[in-house]
Coordinates of C-alpha atoms in Angstrom, one line a residue:
X1 CA -7.5 8.2 11.5
X2 CA -8.6 7.6 7.8
X3 CA -7.9 11.0 5.7
X4 CA -8.3 11.1 2.5
X5 CA -7.5 14.5 2.1
X6 CA -4.0 14.4 3.8
X7 CA -1.2 15.4 1.4
X8 CA 2.3 15.6 2.9
X9 CA 4.3 19.1 3.0
X10 CA 7.5 17.3 2.3
X11 CA 9.7 14.3 2.9
X12 CA 9.6 14.7 6.4
X13 CA 5.8 14.8 7.2
X14 CA 5.5 12.1 4.6
X15 CA 8.3 9.8 6.5
X16 CA 6.5 10.7 9.9
X17 CA 3.0 9.9 8.7
X18 CA 4.3 6.5 7.2
X19 CA 5.6 5.1 10.2
X20 CA 2.7 6.5 12.1
X21 CA 0.5 4.4 10.1
X22 CA 2.8 1.3 9.6
X23 CA 3.0 1.3 13.4
X24 CA -0.7 1.5 13.6
X25 CA -1.5 -1.5 11.5
X26 CA 1.2 -3.6 13.2
X27 CA 3.8 -3.7 10.3
X28 CA 7.5 -4.4 11.1
X29 CA 9.3 -1.3 10.5
X30 CA 12.8 -1.0 9.2
X31 CA 14.7 2.3 8.4
X32 CA 17.6 2.0 6.0
X33 CA 19.7 5.5 6.2
X34 CA 21.5 6.9 3.2
X35 CA 24.9 8.9 3.0
X36 CA 23.2 11.9 1.5
X37 CA 21.8 14.4 3.9
X38 CA 18.5 16.4 3.5
X39 CA 18.4 20.4 3.0
X40 CA 19.2 21.2 6.5
X41 CA 21.7 18.3 6.9
X42 CA 19.0 15.8 7.9
X43 CA 19.3 12.3 8.3
X44 CA 17.4 10.5 5.2
X45 CA 16.3 6.9 5.3
X46 CA 14.4 4.3 2.9
X47 CA 11.6 3.3 5.4
X48 CA 10.0 -0.3 5.2
X49 CA 6.9 -1.6 6.6
X50 CA 6.3 -5.3 6.3
X51 CA 3.0 -7.3 7.0
X52 CA 4.1 -11.0 6.1
X53 CA 3.9 -14.1 7.6
X54 CA 5.8 -17.5 6.9
X55 CA 3.0 -19.0 5.2
X56 CA 2.3 -16.2 2.6
X57 CA 2.2 -17.7 -0.7
X58 CA 2.4 -14.4 -2.6
X59 CA 4.1 -11.4 -1.7
X60 CA 3.5 -7.9 -3.2
X61 CA 5.7 -5.1 -2.8
X62 CA 4.6 -1.4 -3.1
X63 CA 7.5 1.2 -3.6
X64 CA 7.0 4.8 -3.9
X65 CA 9.7 7.7 -4.8
X66 CA 12.0 5.8 -6.9
X67 CA 11.9 9.0 -9.0
X68 CA 12.3 11.5 -5.9
X69 CA 9.8 14.3 -6.3
X70 CA 7.2 11.5 -7.5
X71 CA 7.3 10.2 -4.1
X72 CA 4.4 12.2 -2.9
X73 CA 1.6 10.6 -4.9
X74 CA 3.2 7.4 -4.3
X75 CA 3.4 7.9 -0.4
X76 CA -0.2 9.0 -0.3
X77 CA -1.1 5.6 -2.0
X78 CA 1.0 3.6 0.7
X79 CA -0.9 5.6 3.7
X80 CA -4.3 4.7 2.2
X81 CA -3.4 1.4 1.7
X82 CA -1.8 1.0 5.1
X83 CA -5.3 2.3 6.8
X84 CA -7.2 0.0 4.7
X85 CA -5.2 -3.0 6.0
X86 CA -5.5 -1.7 9.4
X87 CA -9.1 -1.7 9.1
X88 CA -9.7 -4.9 7.1
X89 CA -6.4 -7.0 7.4
X90 CA -4.4 -8.8 4.8
X91 CA -6.0 -10.7 1.8
X92 CA -5.6 -14.5 2.3
X93 CA -2.2 -16.1 2.0
X94 CA -0.8 -12.6 1.0
X95 CA 2.0 -10.5 2.4
X96 CA 2.3 -6.7 1.7
X97 CA 5.6 -4.9 1.8
X98 CA 5.6 -1.0 1.4
X99 CA 8.9 0.5 0.7
X100 CA 8.6 4.6 1.3
X101 CA 10.9 7.1 -0.6
X102 CA 13.2 4.5 -2.7
X103 CA 15.2 8.2 -3.4
X104 CA 14.6 9.7 0.0
X105 CA 17.3 12.6 -1.3
X106 CA 15.4 13.4 -4.5
X107 CA 12.0 13.4 -2.5
X108 CA 13.5 15.6 0.1
X109 CA 15.2 18.1 -2.5
X110 CA 12.5 18.4 -4.8
X111 CA 14.3 16.6 -7.5
X112 CA 13.3 13.8 -9.9
X113 CA 17.2 12.4 -9.5
X114 CA 19.5 11.6 -6.5
X115 CA 22.3 13.6 -4.9
X116 CA 24.7 12.7 -8.1
X117 CA 21.8 14.0 -10.6
X118 CA 21.6 9.9 -11.4
X119 CA 18.0 9.1 -12.4
X120 CA 17.5 5.8 -10.3
X121 CA 15.1 4.1 -12.7
X122 CA 18.0 4.3 -15.4
X123 CA 20.6 2.9 -13.1
X124 CA 19.8 -0.9 -12.3
X125 CA 22.8 -2.2 -14.6
X126 CA 26.0 -4.2 -13.7
X127 CA 27.7 -2.2 -16.7
X128 CA 26.6 1.2 -17.8
X129 CA 24.7 0.8 -21.1
X130 CA 25.6 2.9 -24.3
X131 CA 23.7 6.2 -24.7
X132 CA 21.4 6.6 -27.8
X133 CA 23.8 8.1 -30.7
X134 CA 21.7 11.5 -31.1
X135 CA 22.0 12.2 -27.4
X136 CA 25.1 14.2 -27.8
X137 CA 24.1 16.6 -30.5
X138 CA 20.6 17.2 -28.1
X139 CA 22.4 18.0 -24.8
X140 CA 23.7 21.2 -25.6
X141 CA 19.9 22.5 -26.8
X142 CA 18.4 20.9 -23.7
X143 CA 20.8 22.0 -21.1
X144 CA 22.5 25.4 -21.7
X145 CA 24.9 25.9 -18.9
X146 CA 23.3 29.1 -17.5
X147 CA 20.6 30.1 -15.2
X148 CA 17.1 29.2 -17.0
X149 CA 15.5 32.7 -18.1
X150 CA 12.3 33.6 -20.4
X151 CA 14.8 34.3 -23.3
X152 CA 16.4 31.0 -22.9
X153 CA 13.2 29.1 -22.8
X154 CA 12.0 30.8 -26.0
X155 CA 15.3 29.9 -27.6
X156 CA 15.0 26.4 -26.6
X157 CA 11.4 26.0 -27.8
X158 CA 12.2 27.6 -31.1
X159 CA 15.2 25.2 -31.4
X160 CA 12.8 22.0 -30.4
X161 CA 10.2 22.9 -32.8
X162 CA 13.1 22.8 -35.5
X163 CA 14.2 19.4 -34.2
X164 CA 10.7 18.2 -33.9
X165 CA 10.0 19.0 -37.5
X166 CA 13.4 17.1 -38.7
X167 CA 12.8 14.2 -36.3
X168 CA 8.9 13.8 -37.7
X169 CA 7.2 13.9 -34.5
X170 CA 8.3 14.6 -31.1
X171 CA 8.3 10.9 -29.9
X172 CA 11.3 10.4 -32.1
X173 CA 12.9 13.4 -30.7
X174 CA 12.1 12.5 -26.9
X175 CA 13.4 8.9 -27.4
X176 CA 17.0 9.7 -27.5
X177 CA 16.4 11.6 -24.3
X178 CA 13.8 9.5 -22.2
X179 CA 15.5 6.2 -22.7
X180 CA 18.7 7.4 -20.4
X181 CA 22.0 8.6 -21.3
X182 CA 24.9 7.9 -19.8
X183 CA 27.8 10.5 -20.8
X184 CA 26.6 13.6 -19.7
X185 CA 26.6 13.9 -16.2
X186 CA 24.6 17.1 -16.0
X187 CA 22.1 16.1 -18.5
X188 CA 18.5 14.8 -18.1
X189 CA 18.1 11.0 -17.6
X190 CA 21.5 10.7 -16.7
X191 CA 22.0 6.9 -15.4
X192 CA 25.0 7.3 -14.0
X193 CA 28.3 5.4 -14.5
X194 CA 28.0 2.9 -11.6
X195 CA 25.2 1.7 -9.6
X196 CA 23.8 4.3 -7.0
X197 CA 23.4 3.8 -3.5
X198 CA 19.6 4.4 -3.9
X199 CA 19.9 1.7 -6.7
X200 CA 22.0 -0.9 -4.7
X201 CA 20.0 -0.2 -1.3
X202 CA 16.5 -1.2 -3.1
X203 CA 18.1 -4.1 -4.9
X204 CA 19.4 -5.4 -1.5
X205 CA 15.9 -4.8 0.4
X206 CA 13.9 -6.3 -2.4
X207 CA 16.4 -9.3 -2.8
X208 CA 16.4 -9.6 1.3
X209 CA 12.3 -9.5 1.3
X210 CA 11.7 -11.8 -1.6
X211 CA 14.2 -14.5 -0.8
X212 CA 11.7 -17.2 0.4
X213 CA 9.0 -16.2 -1.5
X214 CA 8.2 -18.1 -4.6
X215 CA 5.6 -15.7 -6.1
X216 CA 6.5 -12.0 -6.2
X217 CA 4.4 -8.7 -7.4
X218 CA 6.2 -5.3 -7.4
X219 CA 4.1 -2.3 -8.1
X220 CA 6.2 0.7 -8.5
X221 CA 4.4 3.8 -8.3
X222 CA 5.6 6.9 -10.6
X223 CA 3.7 10.1 -11.9
X224 CA 3.9 12.1 -15.2
X225 CA 3.2 10.4 -18.1
X226 CA 0.0 9.8 -19.6
X227 CA -3.7 11.3 -19.4
X228 CA -4.3 13.3 -16.4
X229 CA -5.2 11.2 -13.1
X230 CA -5.0 7.9 -15.3
X231 CA -3.1 4.9 -14.5
X232 CA -0.9 3.4 -17.2
X233 CA 0.6 0.2 -16.2
X234 CA 4.0 -0.8 -17.8
X235 CA 6.0 -4.2 -17.1
X236 CA 6.4 -7.7 -17.5
X237 CA 6.0 -11.2 -15.7
X238 CA 6.9 -14.7 -16.1
X239 CA 3.6 -15.8 -14.5
X240 CA 2.4 -17.1 -17.9
X241 CA 3.9 -17.7 -21.3
X242 CA 5.4 -14.8 -23.4
X243 CA 2.5 -15.0 -26.0
X244 CA -0.2 -15.1 -23.3
X245 CA 1.2 -12.2 -20.9
X246 CA -0.4 -9.5 -22.8
X247 CA -3.9 -10.9 -22.7
X248 CA -3.6 -12.3 -19.1
X249 CA -2.8 -8.7 -17.8
X250 CA -5.5 -7.0 -19.9
X251 CA -8.2 -9.4 -18.5
X252 CA -7.1 -9.3 -14.8
X253 CA -6.3 -5.3 -14.4
X254 CA -9.1 -4.5 -17.2
X255 CA -6.4 -2.2 -19.4
X256 CA -3.8 -2.7 -21.7
X257 CA -0.5 -3.6 -20.0
X258 CA 2.5 -2.4 -21.8
X259 CA 5.1 -5.0 -22.1
X260 CA 8.6 -3.2 -21.7
X261 CA 10.1 -5.5 -23.9
X262 CA 8.3 -4.9 -26.7
X263 CA 9.7 -3.4 -29.8
X264 CA 7.0 -0.8 -30.4
X265 CA 7.7 0.8 -26.6
X266 CA 7.9 4.6 -27.0
X267 CA 11.2 5.0 -25.0
X268 CA 12.9 1.5 -24.5
X269 CA 14.4 2.7 -21.4
X270 CA 17.5 1.3 -20.2
X271 CA 18.7 0.2 -16.9
X272 CA 15.2 0.0 -15.3
X273 CA 14.0 -1.5 -12.2
X274 CA 11.9 -3.6 -14.3
X275 CA 14.9 -5.0 -16.1
X276 CA 16.6 -5.8 -13.2
X277 CA 13.3 -7.8 -11.8
X278 CA 13.2 -9.8 -15.0
X279 CA 17.0 -10.7 -14.4
X280 CA 17.3 -11.4 -10.4
X281 CA 13.5 -12.8 -9.9
X282 CA 13.3 -15.1 -13.1
X283 CA 13.9 -18.1 -11.0
X284 CA 10.7 -16.9 -9.1
X285 CA 7.2 -16.3 -10.2
X286 CA 7.2 -12.6 -10.6
X287 CA 5.1 -9.4 -11.7
X288 CA 6.4 -6.1 -12.1
X289 CA 4.3 -3.3 -12.9
X290 CA 5.1 0.2 -13.0
X291 CA 1.9 2.3 -12.0
X292 CA 2.6 5.4 -14.0
X293 CA 0.0 8.3 -13.0
X294 CA -0.5 10.7 -15.7
X295 CA -0.4 14.4 -14.8
X296 CA 0.2 16.9 -17.5
X297 CA 0.9 16.9 -21.5
X298 CA 4.7 15.6 -22.1
X299 CA 5.7 18.9 -23.6
X300 CA 5.0 20.8 -20.1
X301 CA 6.4 18.1 -18.2
X302 CA 9.7 18.0 -20.3
X303 CA 10.0 21.7 -20.1
X304 CA 9.5 21.9 -16.1
X305 CA 12.0 18.9 -15.9
X306 CA 14.6 20.5 -18.3
X307 CA 14.3 24.2 -16.3
X308 CA 14.8 22.5 -13.0
X309 CA 17.8 20.5 -14.1
X310 CA 19.3 23.9 -15.4
X311 CA 18.5 25.9 -12.4
X312 CA 19.8 23.0 -10.1
X313 CA 23.2 23.2 -11.9
X314 CA 23.6 26.7 -12.9
X315 CA 21.5 28.9 -10.9
X316 CA 22.1 29.9 -7.2
X317 CA 19.5 28.4 -4.5
X318 CA 18.5 31.8 -3.1
X319 CA 17.3 33.1 -6.6
X320 CA 13.9 33.4 -7.8
X321 CA 14.4 31.2 -11.0
X322 CA 15.7 28.3 -8.7
X323 CA 12.4 28.6 -6.5
X324 CA 10.2 28.8 -9.3
X325 CA 12.1 25.7 -11.1
X326 CA 11.3 23.8 -8.0
X327 CA 7.6 24.7 -7.9
X328 CA 7.3 23.9 -11.6
X329 CA 8.6 20.7 -11.2
X330 CA 6.6 19.9 -8.3
X331 CA 3.5 21.2 -10.1
X332 CA 3.9 18.7 -13.1
X333 CA 4.7 15.7 -10.8
X334 CA 2.4 16.1 -7.8
X335 CA -0.5 18.8 -9.0
X336 CA -2.3 20.7 -6.3
X337 CA -5.6 19.8 -7.8
X338 CA -7.6 17.9 -5.2
X339 CA -9.5 16.3 -8.2
X340 CA -6.3 14.9 -9.5
X341 CA -5.0 13.6 -6.0
X342 CA -8.5 11.8 -5.5
X343 CA -8.8 10.2 -9.2
X344 CA -5.1 9.2 -9.1
X345 CA -4.9 7.8 -5.8
X346 CA -8.3 5.6 -6.3
X347 CA -7.1 4.4 -9.5
X348 CA -3.6 3.2 -7.9
X349 CA -5.5 1.6 -5.1
X350 CA -7.7 -0.3 -7.7
X351 CA -4.4 -1.8 -8.9
X352 CA -3.2 -3.0 -5.6
X353 CA -6.5 -4.4 -5.0
X354 CA -6.8 -6.3 -8.2
X355 CA -3.1 -7.5 -7.4
X356 CA -4.3 -8.5 -4.3
X357 CA -6.7 -10.7 -5.9
X358 CA -4.1 -12.7 -8.5
X359 CA -4.2 -16.3 -8.7
X360 CA -1.3 -18.0 -6.8
X361 CA 0.4 -20.0 -9.1
X362 CA 2.2 -23.4 -7.9
X363 CA 4.0 -24.3 -11.1
X364 CA 7.0 -22.8 -12.8
X365 CA 6.2 -21.6 -16.0
X366 CA 8.1 -22.1 -19.3
X367 CA 10.2 -19.0 -19.9

């Protein structure tokens, strides 16, 4: 059953595999349908595999597909974790839950966002945040209202080079974009105007799962940013005092963990899953980690993201430009390289293993 080379062809194959492996290791399986449908009108669900008991002292929740198309690699990590759990059992006093395809519409349609163009990981809010004041001027350059073309791409990059020079670097240019915006529904990184179905459903699932747990760790798998096939860890915790968190996490995981509330963060994203965890789980002992698996350089990644968004809104879905945009997006978030796949999954599983060996903390920590 253990197949390191298995990679799902699409959301539906991924879901079938997840259910098969969850049942094989004795997990309790739940399916949560959403209103939006698949490409051929199919029902789409968020599936949950739970391996827990009333005596668990630490609950680990492993999520995939918050960003739709990024669900491929996250699902494969879950497959291998389920197979290993079937062979070796659970760590002592630890329950493990896997949430497959938190944004199933995006996974099924090969989009990073949901059916309303909402970036789910910018959508965990009570009231929509304000957009960066510089985004409005950037949107016409990023999202020309026409089908993507070679000429359009050249024009975009000529404008982008000018903006990078004026911004004194690519990071300052991308910050107003990547942190999330709330005014342009057809723009990239649109966080929505109200909580989306996928966001609300994930919140409800995690609230129910963690209701009776004193210590909760959420590992949220993403792909895209960072060195190819290398894991970057971004998150926060209240398991140790604030001034000790960075060193504590670095020592345990063997790599720097970027604390998302630090002022020096590159994007300082708004409306994130991590921020919701900080608000909602703060009365418990919690750790949230985004496991970000690097793929390609940020310029190539953003180019593919921008063109796919442009094609989705302004190209017919039976055109060559539309099909190419989907394949380009898939290539930057789920590369075909077998070496990338093996290394990426192995690194993510190592984080899960180290998380299962976190000490159980019995006392509340001063916030």
